[in-house]
Amino acid sequence: MSLVIEGASLLGEGTTDLYVDDHGMLVDSAPAGAERIDAAGLVALPGLVDLHTHLREPGREDAETILTGSRAAALGGYTAVLAMANTTPVTDTAEAATRVWELGREAGLVHVQPVGAVTRGLGGEELAELGLMHRSRAGVTVFSDDGRCVHDARVMRRALEYVKAFGGVVSQHSQDPSLAGPAACCHEGELSGRLGLPGWPGIAEEVIVARDVMLARHTGSRVHVAHVSTAGSVDVLRWAKARAERDGTWSVTAEVTPHHLLLTTDLLAGYDPTYKVNPPLRPQEDVDALREALADGTIDAVATDHAPHARHDKEHAFVDAAFGMVGLETALAVVRTALPQLSWPDVARVMSATPARIAGLADQGRPLTPGSPAHVVLVEPDAALTVDRDASASLSRNNPWHGRSLTSRVVHTVYAGRVTVRDGALVDA
């Protein structure tokens, strides 16, 4: 159905009408008989794109499915998400990647782009079917063993060399296992010692970031650093991006999660496993560095690391609970709360245009001009939002924002010309 979005503030700068034809494309005049949305007072942005989502299907449909994750994404203003490969079975074959892609199309609420594993079974030793996954209908371009680090430098080098042939990118979970093993669950510092929790030192991230940018430079390939969490990593990235720009033959990009922009390690004092994430929450000085790096472009994008877990996986002693927290529905509000000085064009850059470019999604993250696909989110910019985890479309409730007041509310989401969220509620619900 055609659509007219009336009186929106485009990127917060001036007021305009947006016209959508029957094919889901933005056009330059109002189609006859179009459905109408009153967008007065709302900011229009390109639909958000998430580089880092865990949808849990196949294998853990009790925690999330591609359909429920798509619903949560639409409510958060997303029109595309990249589904991480650490499912059961792992997304390490063309068949598995294609199945995730098909389930996303069947859900039909956002574009679900599978991320392929770098190594078979996330085992860290043998490369997965990188080329076959890329040549499949899913067209995989981003590869990651997220949840585990590709810690063997030789394997990482081979992966970078392989994906270079088709313009792919390796997204690295940077965690040296010899410095931060599987038991590490809390930022290593005075608090971890006082709580008696195994420490996860920042250096375990920083040495892998440093190694990988050098491998990307050596191979002339593309590396993406997932969920950056320390000021030391920012320092390495700042040097590497300057060097990559000067060389012009390789590239490094990076993402930060909303929770690492707002929450600190002090929250762990109560041993609440809701706040157990990987990498862990860090001290305020790291949070400040991450905010500065996102604002100045050293960190390219915001990615949620949406990690739903069934209640029985989180309700354990802190050291035994699963890592991760949900975040799709609140990401925009958290970013606006953490960085109120960030302009709307910059919000669009870090949450839509740049993640789309990194993922190679040509029809996402585009300016809202005639000729572009109609992927649009409309936001009430100054609305106060009190988060209720029980109102979530996700199947899981490991929500660190429950009861918190955030700024900005997603009011409408349009995916390929179809209204998926209207007045803050799912249209298909």
Coordinates of C-alpha atoms in Angstrom, one line a residue:
M1 CA 0.0 0.0 0.0
S2 CA 1.2 3.5 -0.8
L3 CA 2.0 5.9 2.1
V4 CA 2.3 9.6 2.9
I5 CA 4.3 10.6 6.0
E6 CA 3.2 14.2 6.7
G7 CA 5.2 16.9 8.3
A8 CA 8.2 14.9 9.6
S9 CA 11.4 16.7 10.6
L10 CA 14.0 15.1 8.3
L11 CA 17.1 14.3 10.4
G12 CA 15.8 17.0 12.8
E13 CA 16.5 19.7 10.2
G14 CA 13.4 21.2 8.6
T15 CA 10.0 19.7 7.9
T16 CA 8.9 17.7 4.9
D17 CA 6.5 15.1 3.6
L18 CA 7.7 11.7 2.5
Y19 CA 5.9 9.8 -0.3
V20 CA 6.0 6.0 -0.7
D21 CA 4.7 4.1 -3.7
D22 CA 3.1 0.7 -4.0
H23 CA 6.5 -0.8 -4.5
G24 CA 7.9 0.4 -1.2
M25 CA 10.1 3.1 -2.8
L26 CA 10.3 6.8 -1.9
V27 CA 8.9 9.0 -4.7
D28 CA 8.6 12.7 -5.3
S29 CA 4.8 13.1 -5.2
A30 CA 1.9 11.8 -3.2
P31 CA 0.4 8.6 -4.7
A32 CA -3.4 8.7 -5.0
G33 CA -5.3 7.0 -2.2
A34 CA -2.3 6.6 0.0
E35 CA -2.4 5.7 3.7
R36 CA -1.3 8.7 5.8
I37 CA 0.8 9.1 8.9
D38 CA 0.8 12.4 10.8
A39 CA 4.4 12.9 11.7
A40 CA 4.3 16.4 13.1
G41 CA 6.8 16.8 15.8
L42 CA 8.6 13.6 14.9
V43 CA 12.2 13.2 13.6
A44 CA 12.5 11.0 10.5
L45 CA 15.7 8.9 10.1
P46 CA 16.6 6.1 7.8
G47 CA 15.7 2.7 9.3
L48 CA 18.3 1.6 11.8
V49 CA 20.7 -1.2 11.0
D50 CA 22.1 -3.5 13.7
L51 CA 25.5 -5.2 13.0
H52 CA 25.3 -7.5 16.0
T53 CA 22.1 -9.4 17.0
H54 CA 21.6 -12.8 18.6
L55 CA 18.3 -14.3 17.4
R56 CA 19.0 -17.8 18.9
E57 CA 17.2 -19.6 16.1
P58 CA 17.9 -22.4 15.4
G59 CA 18.5 -24.2 18.7
R60 CA 17.4 -21.9 21.5
E61 CA 13.9 -20.9 20.4
D62 CA 12.9 -20.8 24.1
A63 CA 15.1 -17.6 24.4
E64 CA 14.3 -15.9 21.0
T65 CA 13.2 -16.8 17.5
I66 CA 13.8 -15.0 14.3
L67 CA 10.2 -13.8 14.4
T68 CA 10.2 -12.5 18.0
G69 CA 13.6 -10.9 17.5
S70 CA 12.3 -9.2 14.3
R71 CA 9.4 -7.8 16.3
A72 CA 11.7 -6.4 18.9
A73 CA 13.9 -4.9 16.2
A74 CA 11.0 -3.2 14.5
L75 CA 9.8 -1.7 17.8
G76 CA 13.4 -0.4 18.2
G77 CA 13.2 1.3 14.8
Y78 CA 15.4 -1.2 13.0
T79 CA 14.8 -2.3 9.4
A80 CA 17.8 -4.6 9.2
V81 CA 19.7 -6.8 11.7
L82 CA 22.7 -9.1 11.3
A83 CA 22.1 -12.4 13.0
M84 CA 25.1 -13.8 14.7
A85 CA 26.4 -17.3 13.9
N86 CA 26.6 -18.9 17.4
T87 CA 23.3 -20.8 17.0
T88 CA 22.7 -24.6 17.3
P89 CA 23.8 -25.7 14.8
V90 CA 26.3 -23.0 14.1
T91 CA 25.8 -20.9 11.0
D92 CA 28.9 -22.2 9.3
T93 CA 27.5 -23.6 6.0
A94 CA 25.7 -22.2 3.0
E95 CA 22.6 -24.3 3.9
A96 CA 22.5 -22.9 7.4
A97 CA 23.0 -19.3 6.3
T98 CA 20.3 -19.6 3.7
R99 CA 17.8 -21.1 6.3
V100 CA 18.3 -18.1 8.6
W101 CA 17.9 -15.7 5.6
E102 CA 14.6 -17.5 4.6
L103 CA 13.2 -17.4 8.1
G104 CA 13.9 -13.7 8.2
R105 CA 12.0 -13.2 4.9
E106 CA 9.1 -15.2 6.3
A107 CA 8.9 -13.0 9.4
G108 CA 8.9 -10.0 7.0
L109 CA 9.4 -7.3 9.6
V110 CA 13.1 -6.4 9.0
H111 CA 15.8 -7.6 6.7
V112 CA 17.6 -10.5 8.6
Q113 CA 21.1 -10.9 7.2
P114 CA 23.0 -13.9 8.5
V115 CA 26.5 -13.6 9.8
G116 CA 28.6 -16.6 8.9
A117 CA 31.0 -18.3 11.3
V118 CA 34.7 -17.8 10.6
T119 CA 35.6 -21.3 11.7
R120 CA 33.7 -24.6 11.7
G121 CA 31.6 -25.0 14.8
L122 CA 33.3 -21.9 16.2
G123 CA 36.1 -24.2 16.9
G124 CA 38.8 -21.7 16.0
E125 CA 40.9 -24.2 13.9
E126 CA 39.3 -24.8 10.4
L127 CA 37.8 -22.2 8.3
A128 CA 34.0 -22.5 7.7
E129 CA 32.4 -22.4 4.2
L130 CA 33.2 -18.7 3.8
G131 CA 33.0 -18.7 0.0
L132 CA 29.9 -20.9 -0.3
M133 CA 28.1 -18.8 2.3
H134 CA 28.9 -15.7 0.3
R135 CA 27.7 -17.2 -3.0
S136 CA 24.5 -18.6 -1.4
R137 CA 21.2 -16.8 -1.7
A138 CA 21.9 -15.3 1.7
G139 CA 24.9 -13.4 0.2
V140 CA 26.9 -13.5 3.5
T141 CA 29.6 -10.8 3.7
V142 CA 30.2 -10.6 7.4
F143 CA 31.8 -13.4 9.3
S144 CA 32.3 -13.8 13.1
D145 CA 32.9 -16.4 15.8
D146 CA 31.3 -13.9 18.2
G147 CA 31.2 -15.2 21.7
R148 CA 34.6 -16.7 21.0
C149 CA 37.8 -15.0 19.8
V150 CA 39.6 -16.3 16.7
H151 CA 42.6 -16.4 18.8
D152 CA 45.0 -18.3 16.5
A153 CA 46.8 -15.6 14.4
R154 CA 47.4 -18.0 11.6
V155 CA 43.7 -18.8 11.3
M156 CA 42.7 -15.1 11.5
R157 CA 45.2 -14.3 8.8
R158 CA 43.8 -17.0 6.5
A159 CA 40.2 -15.7 7.1
L160 CA 41.2 -12.2 6.3
E161 CA 42.9 -13.3 3.1
Y162 CA 39.9 -15.4 2.1
V163 CA 37.2 -12.8 2.5
K164 CA 39.3 -10.2 0.7
A165 CA 38.5 -12.0 -2.6
F166 CA 34.8 -10.9 -2.4
G167 CA 35.0 -7.8 -0.2
G168 CA 33.9 -9.5 3.0
V169 CA 34.8 -8.5 6.5
V170 CA 35.8 -10.5 9.6
S171 CA 34.1 -9.2 12.8
Q172 CA 36.3 -10.1 15.8
H173 CA 35.3 -10.8 19.4
S174 CA 38.5 -9.5 20.9
Q175 CA 39.3 -11.6 23.9
D176 CA 42.7 -13.2 24.3
P177 CA 41.8 -16.5 26.1
S178 CA 45.2 -16.7 27.8
L179 CA 44.5 -13.4 29.6
A180 CA 40.7 -13.7 30.0
G181 CA 39.5 -17.2 30.0
P182 CA 35.9 -18.6 30.0
A183 CA 35.5 -17.9 33.8
A184 CA 36.4 -14.2 33.5
C185 CA 33.2 -12.3 34.1
C186 CA 34.0 -8.9 35.6
H187 CA 36.3 -6.0 34.7
E188 CA 39.6 -6.8 36.4
G189 CA 40.2 -4.2 39.1
E190 CA 39.6 -3.3 42.7
L191 CA 35.9 -4.3 42.5
S192 CA 36.5 -7.7 41.0
G193 CA 39.0 -8.4 43.8
R194 CA 36.6 -7.3 46.5
L195 CA 33.7 -9.3 45.0
G196 CA 35.9 -12.4 44.5
L197 CA 34.9 -12.5 40.8
P198 CA 37.4 -13.7 38.1
G199 CA 38.8 -10.6 36.3
W200 CA 38.6 -9.8 32.6
P201 CA 41.4 -7.3 32.1
G202 CA 41.2 -4.7 29.4
I203 CA 44.5 -5.8 28.0
A204 CA 42.9 -9.1 26.9
E205 CA 40.8 -7.1 24.4
E206 CA 43.5 -4.6 23.4
V207 CA 46.2 -7.1 22.4
I208 CA 43.8 -8.8 20.0
V209 CA 42.7 -5.5 18.5
A210 CA 46.3 -4.5 18.0
R211 CA 47.2 -7.9 16.5
D212 CA 44.2 -7.9 14.1
V213 CA 44.7 -4.4 12.7
M214 CA 48.3 -5.4 11.9
L215 CA 47.0 -8.6 10.2
A216 CA 44.4 -6.6 8.2
R217 CA 47.2 -4.3 7.1
H218 CA 49.5 -7.2 6.2
T219 CA 46.7 -8.9 4.2
G220 CA 45.2 -5.8 2.7
S221 CA 41.8 -6.9 4.0
R222 CA 38.9 -5.6 6.2
V223 CA 38.6 -6.2 9.9
H224 CA 35.7 -5.1 12.2
V225 CA 36.1 -4.9 15.9
A226 CA 33.0 -6.0 17.7
H227 CA 31.8 -4.4 21.0
V228 CA 34.8 -2.2 21.9
S229 CA 34.9 -1.7 25.6
T230 CA 38.2 -0.1 26.7
A231 CA 40.0 3.2 26.4
G232 CA 43.1 1.3 25.4
S233 CA 41.3 -0.3 22.4
V234 CA 40.2 3.2 21.4
D235 CA 43.8 4.3 21.4
V236 CA 44.8 1.4 19.1
L237 CA 41.9 2.1 16.8
R238 CA 42.7 5.8 16.5
W239 CA 46.3 4.9 15.4
A240 CA 45.1 2.1 13.1
K241 CA 42.4 4.2 11.3
A242 CA 44.9 7.0 10.6
R243 CA 47.4 4.4 9.3
A244 CA 44.7 2.7 7.2
E245 CA 43.6 6.0 5.7
R246 CA 47.1 6.8 4.7
D247 CA 47.8 3.4 3.2
G248 CA 44.5 3.1 1.4
T249 CA 44.8 -0.6 1.0
W250 CA 43.1 -2.0 4.1
S251 CA 40.5 -0.9 6.6
V252 CA 39.4 -1.3 10.2
T253 CA 36.0 -0.4 11.6
A254 CA 34.6 -0.8 15.0
E255 CA 31.3 -0.8 17.0
V256 CA 30.2 0.0 20.5
T257 CA 27.1 -1.3 22.3
P258 CA 24.6 1.0 24.0
H259 CA 25.2 -0.6 27.3
H260 CA 28.9 0.1 27.2
L261 CA 28.0 3.8 26.6
L262 CA 25.9 4.2 29.7
L263 CA 26.5 1.4 32.3
T264 CA 29.6 0.9 34.5
T265 CA 31.2 -1.9 36.3
D266 CA 29.9 -0.5 39.6
L267 CA 26.5 -2.1 38.9
L268 CA 28.1 -5.5 39.6
A269 CA 28.4 -4.7 43.3
G270 CA 25.0 -6.4 43.9
Y271 CA 26.0 -9.5 41.9
D272 CA 23.0 -9.1 39.7
P273 CA 23.6 -11.4 36.6
T274 CA 21.5 -9.1 34.5
Y275 CA 24.6 -7.0 34.2
K276 CA 26.9 -9.8 33.2
V277 CA 28.0 -9.2 29.6
N278 CA 31.0 -10.1 27.5
P279 CA 33.1 -8.0 27.3
P280 CA 32.2 -6.8 30.8
L281 CA 31.0 -3.4 31.8
R282 CA 34.0 -1.1 32.4
P283 CA 34.8 1.9 34.7
Q284 CA 33.6 5.4 33.9
E285 CA 36.9 6.4 32.3
D286 CA 36.4 3.7 29.7
V287 CA 32.8 4.8 29.1
D288 CA 33.9 8.4 28.6
A289 CA 36.5 7.3 26.1
L290 CA 34.0 5.2 24.2
R291 CA 31.5 8.2 24.0
E292 CA 34.3 10.5 22.7
A293 CA 35.4 7.9 20.1
L294 CA 31.8 7.4 18.8
A295 CA 31.3 11.1 18.5
D296 CA 34.6 11.7 16.7
G297 CA 34.3 8.7 14.3
T298 CA 37.0 6.5 15.8
I299 CA 34.3 4.1 16.6
D300 CA 32.1 3.8 13.5
A301 CA 28.8 2.4 14.6
V302 CA 26.5 1.4 17.5
A303 CA 25.5 -2.3 17.6
T304 CA 23.3 -3.8 20.2
D305 CA 24.8 -7.2 20.9
H306 CA 21.2 -8.1 21.7
A307 CA 21.6 -11.3 23.6
P308 CA 18.3 -12.8 24.9
H309 CA 18.5 -15.6 27.5
A310 CA 15.8 -17.8 29.0
R311 CA 15.2 -17.1 32.7
H312 CA 16.8 -20.4 33.8
D313 CA 20.1 -19.4 32.0
K314 CA 20.4 -16.1 34.0
E315 CA 19.1 -17.1 37.4
H316 CA 22.4 -18.4 38.7
A317 CA 25.2 -17.2 40.9
F318 CA 27.0 -14.4 38.9
V319 CA 30.0 -16.6 37.8
D320 CA 27.7 -19.3 36.5
A321 CA 25.0 -17.1 34.7
A322 CA 25.0 -16.7 31.0
F323 CA 26.6 -13.6 29.4
G324 CA 24.4 -11.0 27.7
M325 CA 21.5 -8.6 27.8
V326 CA 18.7 -7.7 25.5
G327 CA 18.8 -4.3 23.7
L328 CA 17.1 -4.0 20.4
E329 CA 14.0 -2.1 21.6
T330 CA 16.0 0.5 23.7
A331 CA 19.2 1.1 21.7
L332 CA 18.2 4.5 20.2
A333 CA 16.9 5.8 23.5
V334 CA 20.1 4.7 25.3
V335 CA 22.3 6.4 22.7
R336 CA 20.2 9.6 23.0
T337 CA 20.4 9.4 26.8
A338 CA 24.2 8.7 26.9
L339 CA 25.1 11.2 24.2
P340 CA 22.4 14.0 24.1
Q341 CA 24.8 16.2 22.2
L342 CA 24.9 13.8 19.3
S343 CA 23.1 15.4 16.3
W344 CA 20.4 13.6 14.5
P345 CA 22.5 13.3 11.3
D346 CA 25.2 11.7 13.5
V347 CA 22.7 9.3 15.0
A348 CA 21.7 8.3 11.5
R349 CA 25.4 7.9 10.6
V350 CA 26.3 5.6 13.5
M351 CA 23.0 3.6 13.7
S352 CA 22.0 3.4 10.0
A353 CA 24.3 4.5 7.2
T354 CA 27.6 3.3 8.4
P355 CA 26.5 -0.1 9.7
A356 CA 24.7 -0.7 6.4
R357 CA 28.0 0.2 4.6
I358 CA 30.1 -2.1 6.7
A359 CA 27.6 -5.0 6.1
G360 CA 27.3 -4.3 2.4
L361 CA 23.5 -3.8 2.6
A362 CA 23.1 -1.5 -0.4
D363 CA 19.4 -0.8 0.1
Q364 CA 19.7 0.1 3.8
G365 CA 20.9 3.3 5.5
R366 CA 20.2 5.4 2.4
P367 CA 19.2 9.1 2.5
L368 CA 15.4 9.5 2.6
T369 CA 15.2 10.9 -0.9
P370 CA 13.1 9.8 -4.0
G371 CA 14.6 6.6 -5.5
S372 CA 15.5 5.0 -2.1
P373 CA 13.7 2.1 -0.5
A374 CA 11.3 3.3 2.1
H375 CA 13.0 2.2 5.3
V376 CA 12.1 4.9 7.8
V377 CA 11.9 5.3 11.6
L378 CA 10.0 8.2 13.2
V379 CA 11.1 9.3 16.6
E380 CA 9.5 11.5 19.3
P381 CA 12.8 13.2 20.3
D382 CA 12.2 14.5 23.8
A383 CA 9.8 11.9 25.0
A384 CA 10.6 10.4 28.4
L385 CA 10.5 6.6 28.2
T386 CA 10.3 4.3 31.3
V387 CA 11.3 0.8 30.3
D388 CA 9.1 -2.1 31.2
R389 CA 10.7 -5.4 30.5
D390 CA 7.4 -7.2 30.6
A391 CA 6.2 -5.1 27.7
S392 CA 9.0 -6.4 25.4
A393 CA 8.4 -8.3 22.2
S394 CA 11.4 -10.4 22.9
L395 CA 10.9 -13.8 24.5
S396 CA 13.6 -13.0 27.1
R397 CA 13.6 -10.6 30.1
N398 CA 17.3 -10.1 30.8
N399 CA 16.8 -6.3 30.4
P400 CA 19.2 -4.0 32.2
W401 CA 17.0 -1.0 31.5
H402 CA 13.9 -2.1 33.4
G403 CA 12.5 0.8 35.4
R404 CA 15.0 3.3 34.0
S405 CA 13.9 6.5 32.4
L406 CA 15.4 7.1 28.9
T407 CA 15.0 9.9 26.3
S408 CA 13.4 9.5 22.9
R409 CA 10.7 7.1 21.8
V410 CA 10.3 5.2 18.5
V411 CA 6.7 6.0 17.3
H412 CA 6.5 4.5 13.8
T413 CA 8.7 2.1 11.8
V414 CA 8.4 1.6 8.0
Y415 CA 10.1 -1.4 6.4
A416 CA 10.1 -1.4 2.5
G417 CA 7.1 0.8 2.5
R418 CA 5.2 -1.3 5.0
V419 CA 4.2 0.1 8.4
T420 CA 5.5 -2.4 10.9
V421 CA 5.1 -0.2 14.0
R422 CA 2.4 2.4 14.4
D423 CA 2.0 4.6 17.5
G424 CA 4.6 2.4 19.3
A425 CA 2.8 -0.9 18.7
L426 CA 3.4 -3.7 16.3
V427 CA 1.0 -3.7 13.4
D428 CA 1.0 -7.5 13.1
A429 CA 0.5 -8.1 16.8

